[in-house]
PDB file of C-alpha atoms in Angstrom:
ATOM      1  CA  UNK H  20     106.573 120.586  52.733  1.00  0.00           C
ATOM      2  CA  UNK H  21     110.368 120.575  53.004  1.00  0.00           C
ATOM      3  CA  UNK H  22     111.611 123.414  55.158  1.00  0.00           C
ATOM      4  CA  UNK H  23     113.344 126.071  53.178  1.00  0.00           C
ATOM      5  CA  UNK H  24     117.019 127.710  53.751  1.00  0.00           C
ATOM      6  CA  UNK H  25     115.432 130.980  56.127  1.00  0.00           C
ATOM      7  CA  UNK H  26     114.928 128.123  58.754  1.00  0.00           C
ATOM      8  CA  UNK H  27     118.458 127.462  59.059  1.00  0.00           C
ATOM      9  CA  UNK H  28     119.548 130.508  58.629  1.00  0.00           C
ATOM     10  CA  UNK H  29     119.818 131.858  62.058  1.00  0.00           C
ATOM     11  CA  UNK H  30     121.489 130.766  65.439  1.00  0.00           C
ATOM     12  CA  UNK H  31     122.059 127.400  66.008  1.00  0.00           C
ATOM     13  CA  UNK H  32     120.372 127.260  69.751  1.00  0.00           C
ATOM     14  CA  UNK H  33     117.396 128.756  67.999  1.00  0.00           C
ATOM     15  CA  UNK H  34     117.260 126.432  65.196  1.00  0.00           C
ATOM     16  CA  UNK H  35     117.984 123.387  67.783  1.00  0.00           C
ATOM     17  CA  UNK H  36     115.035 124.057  69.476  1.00  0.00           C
ATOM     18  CA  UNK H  37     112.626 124.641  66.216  1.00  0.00           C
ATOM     19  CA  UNK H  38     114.084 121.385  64.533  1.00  0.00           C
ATOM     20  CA  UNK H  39     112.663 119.283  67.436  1.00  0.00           C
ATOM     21  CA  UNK H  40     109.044 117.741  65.477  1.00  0.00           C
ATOM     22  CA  UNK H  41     110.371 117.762  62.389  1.00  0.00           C
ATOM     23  CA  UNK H  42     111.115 115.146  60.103  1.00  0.00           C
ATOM     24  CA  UNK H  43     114.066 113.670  58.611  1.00  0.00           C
ATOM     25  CA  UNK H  44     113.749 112.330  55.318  1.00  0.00           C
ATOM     26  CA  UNK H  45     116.296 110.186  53.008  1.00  0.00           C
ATOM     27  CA  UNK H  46     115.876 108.174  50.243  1.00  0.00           C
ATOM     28  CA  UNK H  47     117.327 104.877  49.882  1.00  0.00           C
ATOM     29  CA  UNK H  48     116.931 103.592  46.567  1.00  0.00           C
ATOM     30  CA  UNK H  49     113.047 103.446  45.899  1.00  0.00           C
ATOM     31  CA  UNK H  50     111.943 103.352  49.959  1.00  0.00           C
ATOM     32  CA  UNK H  51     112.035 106.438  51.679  1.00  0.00           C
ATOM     33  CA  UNK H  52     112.486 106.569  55.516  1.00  0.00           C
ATOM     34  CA  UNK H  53     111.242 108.911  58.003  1.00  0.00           C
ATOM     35  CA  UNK H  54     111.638 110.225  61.666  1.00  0.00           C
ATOM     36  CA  UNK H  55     110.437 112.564  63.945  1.00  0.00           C
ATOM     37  CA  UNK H  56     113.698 114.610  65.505  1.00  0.00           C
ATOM     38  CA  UNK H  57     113.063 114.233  68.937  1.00  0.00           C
ATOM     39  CA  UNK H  58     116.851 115.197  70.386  1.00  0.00           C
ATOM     40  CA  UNK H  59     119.212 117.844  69.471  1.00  0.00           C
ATOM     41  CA  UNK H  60     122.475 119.823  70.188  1.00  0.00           C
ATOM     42  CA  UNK H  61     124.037 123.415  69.433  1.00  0.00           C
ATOM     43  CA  UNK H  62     127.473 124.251  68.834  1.00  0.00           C
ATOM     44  CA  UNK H  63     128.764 127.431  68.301  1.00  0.00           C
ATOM     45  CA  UNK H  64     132.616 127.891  66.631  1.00  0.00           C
ATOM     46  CA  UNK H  65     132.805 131.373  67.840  1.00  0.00           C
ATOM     47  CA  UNK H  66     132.961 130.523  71.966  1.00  0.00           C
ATOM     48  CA  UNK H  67     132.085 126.852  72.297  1.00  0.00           C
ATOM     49  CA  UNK H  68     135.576 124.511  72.966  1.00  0.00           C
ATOM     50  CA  UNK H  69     133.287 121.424  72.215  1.00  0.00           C
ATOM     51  CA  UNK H  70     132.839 122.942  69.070  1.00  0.00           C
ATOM     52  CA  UNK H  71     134.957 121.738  65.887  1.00  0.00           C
ATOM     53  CA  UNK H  72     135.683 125.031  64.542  1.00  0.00           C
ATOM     54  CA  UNK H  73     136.560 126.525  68.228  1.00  0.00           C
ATOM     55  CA  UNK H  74     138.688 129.761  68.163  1.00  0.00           C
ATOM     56  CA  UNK H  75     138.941 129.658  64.192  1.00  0.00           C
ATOM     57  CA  UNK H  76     139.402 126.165  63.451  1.00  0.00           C
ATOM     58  CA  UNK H  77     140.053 125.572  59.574  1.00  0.00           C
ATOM     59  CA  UNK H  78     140.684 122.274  58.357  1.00  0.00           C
ATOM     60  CA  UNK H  79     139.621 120.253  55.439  1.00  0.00           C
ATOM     61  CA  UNK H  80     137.460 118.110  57.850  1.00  0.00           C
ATOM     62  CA  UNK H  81     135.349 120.858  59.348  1.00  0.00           C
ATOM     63  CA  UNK H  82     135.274 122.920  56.097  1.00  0.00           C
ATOM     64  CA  UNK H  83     131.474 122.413  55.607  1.00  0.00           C
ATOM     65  CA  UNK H  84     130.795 124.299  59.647  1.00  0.00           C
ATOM     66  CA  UNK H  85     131.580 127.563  57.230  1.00  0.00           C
ATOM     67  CA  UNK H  86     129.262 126.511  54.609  1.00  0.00           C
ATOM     68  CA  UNK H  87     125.580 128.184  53.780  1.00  0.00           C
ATOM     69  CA  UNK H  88     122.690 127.107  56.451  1.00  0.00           C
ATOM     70  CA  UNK H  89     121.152 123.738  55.646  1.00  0.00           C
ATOM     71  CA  UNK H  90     123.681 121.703  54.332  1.00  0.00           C
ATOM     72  CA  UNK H  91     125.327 118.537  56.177  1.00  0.00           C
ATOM     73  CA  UNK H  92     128.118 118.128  57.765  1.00  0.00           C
ATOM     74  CA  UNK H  93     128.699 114.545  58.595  1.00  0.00           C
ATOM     75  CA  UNK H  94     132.374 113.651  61.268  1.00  0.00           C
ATOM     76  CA  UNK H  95     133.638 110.180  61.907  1.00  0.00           C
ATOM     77  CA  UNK H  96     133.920 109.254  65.603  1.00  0.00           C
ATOM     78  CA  UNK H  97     136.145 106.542  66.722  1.00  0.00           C
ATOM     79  CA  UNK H  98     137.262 105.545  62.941  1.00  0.00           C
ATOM     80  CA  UNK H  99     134.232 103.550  61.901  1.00  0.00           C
ATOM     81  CA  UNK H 100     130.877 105.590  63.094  1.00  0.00           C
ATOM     82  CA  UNK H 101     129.213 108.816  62.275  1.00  0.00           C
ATOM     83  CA  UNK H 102     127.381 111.535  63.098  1.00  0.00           C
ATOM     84  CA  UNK H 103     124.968 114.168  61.327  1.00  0.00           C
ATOM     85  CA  UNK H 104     124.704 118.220  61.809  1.00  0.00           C
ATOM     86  CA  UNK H 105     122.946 120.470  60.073  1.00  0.00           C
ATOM     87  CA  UNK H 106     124.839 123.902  59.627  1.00  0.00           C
ATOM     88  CA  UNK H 107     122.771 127.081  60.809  1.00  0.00           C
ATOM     89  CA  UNK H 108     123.436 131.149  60.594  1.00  0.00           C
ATOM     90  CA  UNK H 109     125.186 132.636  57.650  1.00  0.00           C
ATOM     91  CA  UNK H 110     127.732 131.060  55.623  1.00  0.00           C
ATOM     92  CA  UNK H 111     131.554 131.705  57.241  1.00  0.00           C
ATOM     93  CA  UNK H 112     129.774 131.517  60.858  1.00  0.00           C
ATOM     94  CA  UNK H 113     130.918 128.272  62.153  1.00  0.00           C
ATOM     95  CA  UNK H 114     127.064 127.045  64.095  1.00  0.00           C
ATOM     96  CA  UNK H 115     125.417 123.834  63.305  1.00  0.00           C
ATOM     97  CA  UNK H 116     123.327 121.625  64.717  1.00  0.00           C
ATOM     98  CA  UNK H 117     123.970 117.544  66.028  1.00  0.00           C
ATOM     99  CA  UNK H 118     120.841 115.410  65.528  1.00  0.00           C
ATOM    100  CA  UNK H 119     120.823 113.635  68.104  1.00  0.00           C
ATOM    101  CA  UNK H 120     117.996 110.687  68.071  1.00  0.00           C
ATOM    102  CA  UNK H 121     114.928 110.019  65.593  1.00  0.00           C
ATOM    103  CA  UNK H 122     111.587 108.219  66.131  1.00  0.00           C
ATOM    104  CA  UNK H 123     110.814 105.997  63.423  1.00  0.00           C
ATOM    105  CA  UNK H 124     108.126 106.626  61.233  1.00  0.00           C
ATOM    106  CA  UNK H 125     108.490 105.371  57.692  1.00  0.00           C
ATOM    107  CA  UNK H 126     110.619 102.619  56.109  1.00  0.00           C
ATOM    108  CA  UNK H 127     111.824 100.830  59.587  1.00  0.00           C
ATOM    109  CA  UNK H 128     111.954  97.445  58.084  1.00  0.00           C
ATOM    110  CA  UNK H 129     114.841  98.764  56.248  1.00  0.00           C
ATOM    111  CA  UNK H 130     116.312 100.539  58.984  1.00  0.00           C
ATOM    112  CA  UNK H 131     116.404  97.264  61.138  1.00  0.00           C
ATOM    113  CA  UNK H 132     118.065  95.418  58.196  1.00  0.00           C
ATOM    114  CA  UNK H 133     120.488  98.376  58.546  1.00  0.00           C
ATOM    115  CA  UNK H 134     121.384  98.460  62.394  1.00  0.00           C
ATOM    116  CA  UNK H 135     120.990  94.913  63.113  1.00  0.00           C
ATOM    117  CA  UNK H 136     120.453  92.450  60.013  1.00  0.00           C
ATOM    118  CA  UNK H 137     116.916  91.492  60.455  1.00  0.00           C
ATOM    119  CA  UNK H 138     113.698  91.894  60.051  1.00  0.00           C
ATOM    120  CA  UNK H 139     111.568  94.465  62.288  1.00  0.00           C
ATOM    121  CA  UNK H 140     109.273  91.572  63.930  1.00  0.00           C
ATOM    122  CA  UNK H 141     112.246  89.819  64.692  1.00  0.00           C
ATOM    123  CA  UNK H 142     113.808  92.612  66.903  1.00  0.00           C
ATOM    124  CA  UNK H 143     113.531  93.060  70.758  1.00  0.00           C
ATOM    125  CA  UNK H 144     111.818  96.020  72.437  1.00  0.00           C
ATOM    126  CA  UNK H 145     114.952  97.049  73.228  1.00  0.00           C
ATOM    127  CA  UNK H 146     116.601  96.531  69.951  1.00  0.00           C
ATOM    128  CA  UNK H 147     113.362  98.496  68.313  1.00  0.00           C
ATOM    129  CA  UNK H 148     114.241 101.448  70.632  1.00  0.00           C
ATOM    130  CA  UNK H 149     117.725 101.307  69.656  1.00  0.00           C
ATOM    131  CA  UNK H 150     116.729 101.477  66.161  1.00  0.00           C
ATOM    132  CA  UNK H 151     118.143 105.072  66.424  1.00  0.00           C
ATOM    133  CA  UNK H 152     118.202 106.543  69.913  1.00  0.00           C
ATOM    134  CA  UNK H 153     121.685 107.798  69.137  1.00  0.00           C
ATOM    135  CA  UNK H 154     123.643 110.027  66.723  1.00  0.00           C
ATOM    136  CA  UNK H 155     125.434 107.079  65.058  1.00  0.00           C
ATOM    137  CA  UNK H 156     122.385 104.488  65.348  1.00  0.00           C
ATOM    138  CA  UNK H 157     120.569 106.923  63.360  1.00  0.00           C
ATOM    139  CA  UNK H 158     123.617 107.634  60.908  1.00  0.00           C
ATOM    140  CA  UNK H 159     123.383 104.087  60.274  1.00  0.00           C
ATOM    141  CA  UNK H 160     119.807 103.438  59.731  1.00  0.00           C
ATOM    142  CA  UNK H 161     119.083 106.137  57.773  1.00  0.00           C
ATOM    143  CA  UNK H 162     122.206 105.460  55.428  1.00  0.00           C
ATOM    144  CA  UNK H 163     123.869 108.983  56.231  1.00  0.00           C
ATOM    145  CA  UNK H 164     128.078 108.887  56.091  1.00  0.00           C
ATOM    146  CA  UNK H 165     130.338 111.195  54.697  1.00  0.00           C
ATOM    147  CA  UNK H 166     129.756 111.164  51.268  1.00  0.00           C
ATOM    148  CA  UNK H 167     126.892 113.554  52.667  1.00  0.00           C
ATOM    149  CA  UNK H 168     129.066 116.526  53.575  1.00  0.00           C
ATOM    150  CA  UNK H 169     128.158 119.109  51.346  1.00  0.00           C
ATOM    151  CA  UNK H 170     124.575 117.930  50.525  1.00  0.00           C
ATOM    152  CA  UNK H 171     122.277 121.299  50.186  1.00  0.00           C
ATOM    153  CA  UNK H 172     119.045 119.867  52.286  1.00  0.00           C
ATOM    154  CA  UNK H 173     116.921 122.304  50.851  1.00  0.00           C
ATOM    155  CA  UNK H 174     117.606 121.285  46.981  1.00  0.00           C
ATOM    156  CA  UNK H 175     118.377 117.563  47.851  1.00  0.00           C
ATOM    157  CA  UNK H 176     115.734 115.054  47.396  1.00  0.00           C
ATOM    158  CA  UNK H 177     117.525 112.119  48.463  1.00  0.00           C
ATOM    159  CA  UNK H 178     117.674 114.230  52.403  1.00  0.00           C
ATOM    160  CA  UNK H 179     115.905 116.895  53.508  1.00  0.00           C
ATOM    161  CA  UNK H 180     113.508 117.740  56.428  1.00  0.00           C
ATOM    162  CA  UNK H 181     110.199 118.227  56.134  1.00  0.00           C
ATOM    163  CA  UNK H 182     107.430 119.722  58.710  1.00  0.00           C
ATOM    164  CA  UNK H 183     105.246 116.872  59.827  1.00  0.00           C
ATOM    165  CA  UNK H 184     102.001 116.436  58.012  1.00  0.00           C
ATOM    166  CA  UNK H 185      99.472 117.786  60.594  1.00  0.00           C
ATOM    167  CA  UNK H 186     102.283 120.946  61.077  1.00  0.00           C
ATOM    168  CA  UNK H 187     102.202 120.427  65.124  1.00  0.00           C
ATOM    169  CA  UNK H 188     105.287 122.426  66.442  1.00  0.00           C
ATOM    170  CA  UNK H 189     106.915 121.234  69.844  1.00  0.00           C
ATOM    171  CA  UNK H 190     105.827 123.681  72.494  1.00  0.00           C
ATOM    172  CA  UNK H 191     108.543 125.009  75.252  1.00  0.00           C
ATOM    173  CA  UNK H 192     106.624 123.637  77.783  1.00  0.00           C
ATOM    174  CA  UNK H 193     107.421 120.645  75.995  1.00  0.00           C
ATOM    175  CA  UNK H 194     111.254 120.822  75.172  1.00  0.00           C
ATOM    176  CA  UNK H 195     113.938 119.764  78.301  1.00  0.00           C
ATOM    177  CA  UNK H 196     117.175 121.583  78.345  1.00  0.00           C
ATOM    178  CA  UNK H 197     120.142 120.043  79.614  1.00  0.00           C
ATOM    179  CA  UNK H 198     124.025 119.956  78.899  1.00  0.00           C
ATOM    180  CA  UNK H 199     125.610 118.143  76.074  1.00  0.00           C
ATOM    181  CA  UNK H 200     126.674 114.269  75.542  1.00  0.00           C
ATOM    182  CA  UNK H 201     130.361 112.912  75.263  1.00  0.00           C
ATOM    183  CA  UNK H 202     132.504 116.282  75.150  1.00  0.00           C
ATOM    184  CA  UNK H 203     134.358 116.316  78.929  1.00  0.00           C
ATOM    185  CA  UNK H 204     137.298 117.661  77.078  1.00  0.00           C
ATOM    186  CA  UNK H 205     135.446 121.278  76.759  1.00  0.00           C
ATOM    187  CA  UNK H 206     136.084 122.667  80.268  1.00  0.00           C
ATOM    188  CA  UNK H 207     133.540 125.210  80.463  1.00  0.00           C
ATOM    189  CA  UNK H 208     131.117 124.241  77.575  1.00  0.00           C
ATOM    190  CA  UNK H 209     130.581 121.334  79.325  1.00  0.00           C
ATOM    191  CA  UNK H 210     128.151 123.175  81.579  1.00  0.00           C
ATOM    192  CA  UNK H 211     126.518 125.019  78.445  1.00  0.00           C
ATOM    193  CA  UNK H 212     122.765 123.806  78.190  1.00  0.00           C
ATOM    194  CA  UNK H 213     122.644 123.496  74.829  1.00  0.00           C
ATOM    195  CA  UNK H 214     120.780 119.625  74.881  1.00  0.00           C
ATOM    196  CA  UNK H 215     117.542 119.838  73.917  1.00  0.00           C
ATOM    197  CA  UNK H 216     114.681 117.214  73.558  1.00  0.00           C
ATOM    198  CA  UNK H 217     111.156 116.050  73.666  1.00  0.00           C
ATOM    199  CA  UNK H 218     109.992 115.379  77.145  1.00  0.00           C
ATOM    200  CA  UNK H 219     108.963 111.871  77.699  1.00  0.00           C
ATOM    201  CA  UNK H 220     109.905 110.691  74.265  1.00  0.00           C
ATOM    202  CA  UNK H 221     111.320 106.982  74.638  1.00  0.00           C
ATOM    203  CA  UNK H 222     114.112 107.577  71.660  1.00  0.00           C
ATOM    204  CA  UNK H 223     115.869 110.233  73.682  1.00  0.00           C
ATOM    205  CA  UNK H 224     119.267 109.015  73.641  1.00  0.00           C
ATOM    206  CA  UNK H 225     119.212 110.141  77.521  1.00  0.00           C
ATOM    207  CA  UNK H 226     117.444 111.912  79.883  1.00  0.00           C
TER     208      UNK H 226
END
């Protein structure tokens, strides 16, 4: 069942959290791929400096943090890789939501051809993890770039999350919380624990 726009519409640590367990979807031509969500991260315009959209931030670029809950906003990070959020709260709130690392689940032979040019039996266990323990590993094998901003996930059918099939939800007990990846620059934020993932879960991007 794809997950409807109330889910997204409330606070991004909330919705970080609740979006751990469920599963991305995109269609790629006829195959469809799948993955569990298995790390997130929250940011929050309003008082977070790693945040795009800190203090009031408007440019073209970060136009889509403002937009309704559930659509995508999709940044480029050193000029040739990128990463996925989902936006949360109410449109004109700048909160949204980095996904962080996937477990495969459906359609990994094509997501091998994507990160690495061959075939799924030809990979290394370490290449197989890699598949897309990371925001821009994932970007790539699931075929997400910018052309995504914008996309509605809860009217899209080409991605959207879904609940898993037997509807298991990711108890606290659980969830780790921890501080956020690559954003040194955000003086206090830097301390804000506002990392969260599935204990144990070997596509955690770190731990």
């Amino acid at each position: 069942m794809k997950i409807s726009k109330d889910f997204y519409a409330r606070d991004a640590i909330t919705v970080s959290k609740e979006l751990l367990g469920k599963i991305l979807v995109r269609k790629v031509g006829e195959t469809f791929l799948k993955g569990i969500i298995v790390e997130t991260e929250a940011y929050i315009g309003a008082i977070d400096k790693a945040s795009h959209a800190y203090g009031g931030k408007m440019t073209e670029r970060v136009k889509p943090l403002y937009g309704p809950p559930g659509i995508v906003y999709v940044f480029s990070i050193y000029g040739m890789y990128h990463c996925f959020n989902i936006i949360t709260k109410e449109e004109g709130t700048a909160e949204g939501v980095l996904i962080r690392a996937i477990e495969p689940v459906d359609g990994i032979e094509e997501m091998a051809k994507r990160r690495f040019d061959k075939t799924i039996d030809s990979l290394t266990n370490a290449q197989v993890k890699a598949l897309t323990n990371g925001p821009s590993k994932l970007c790539i094998a699931f075929a997400i770039n910018k052309q995504d901003n914008w996309v509605d996930m809860t009217e899209s059918e080409e991605l959207y999350l879904e609940e898993p099939s037997d509807n298991k939800t990711i108890s606290d007990e659980d969830i780790v919380e921890t501080t956020r990846i690559g954003i040194d620059y955000a003086e206090e934020a830097v301390h804000f624990p506002w990392r969260f993932y599935i204990k144990d879960n070997k596509w955690v991007s770190k731990k």
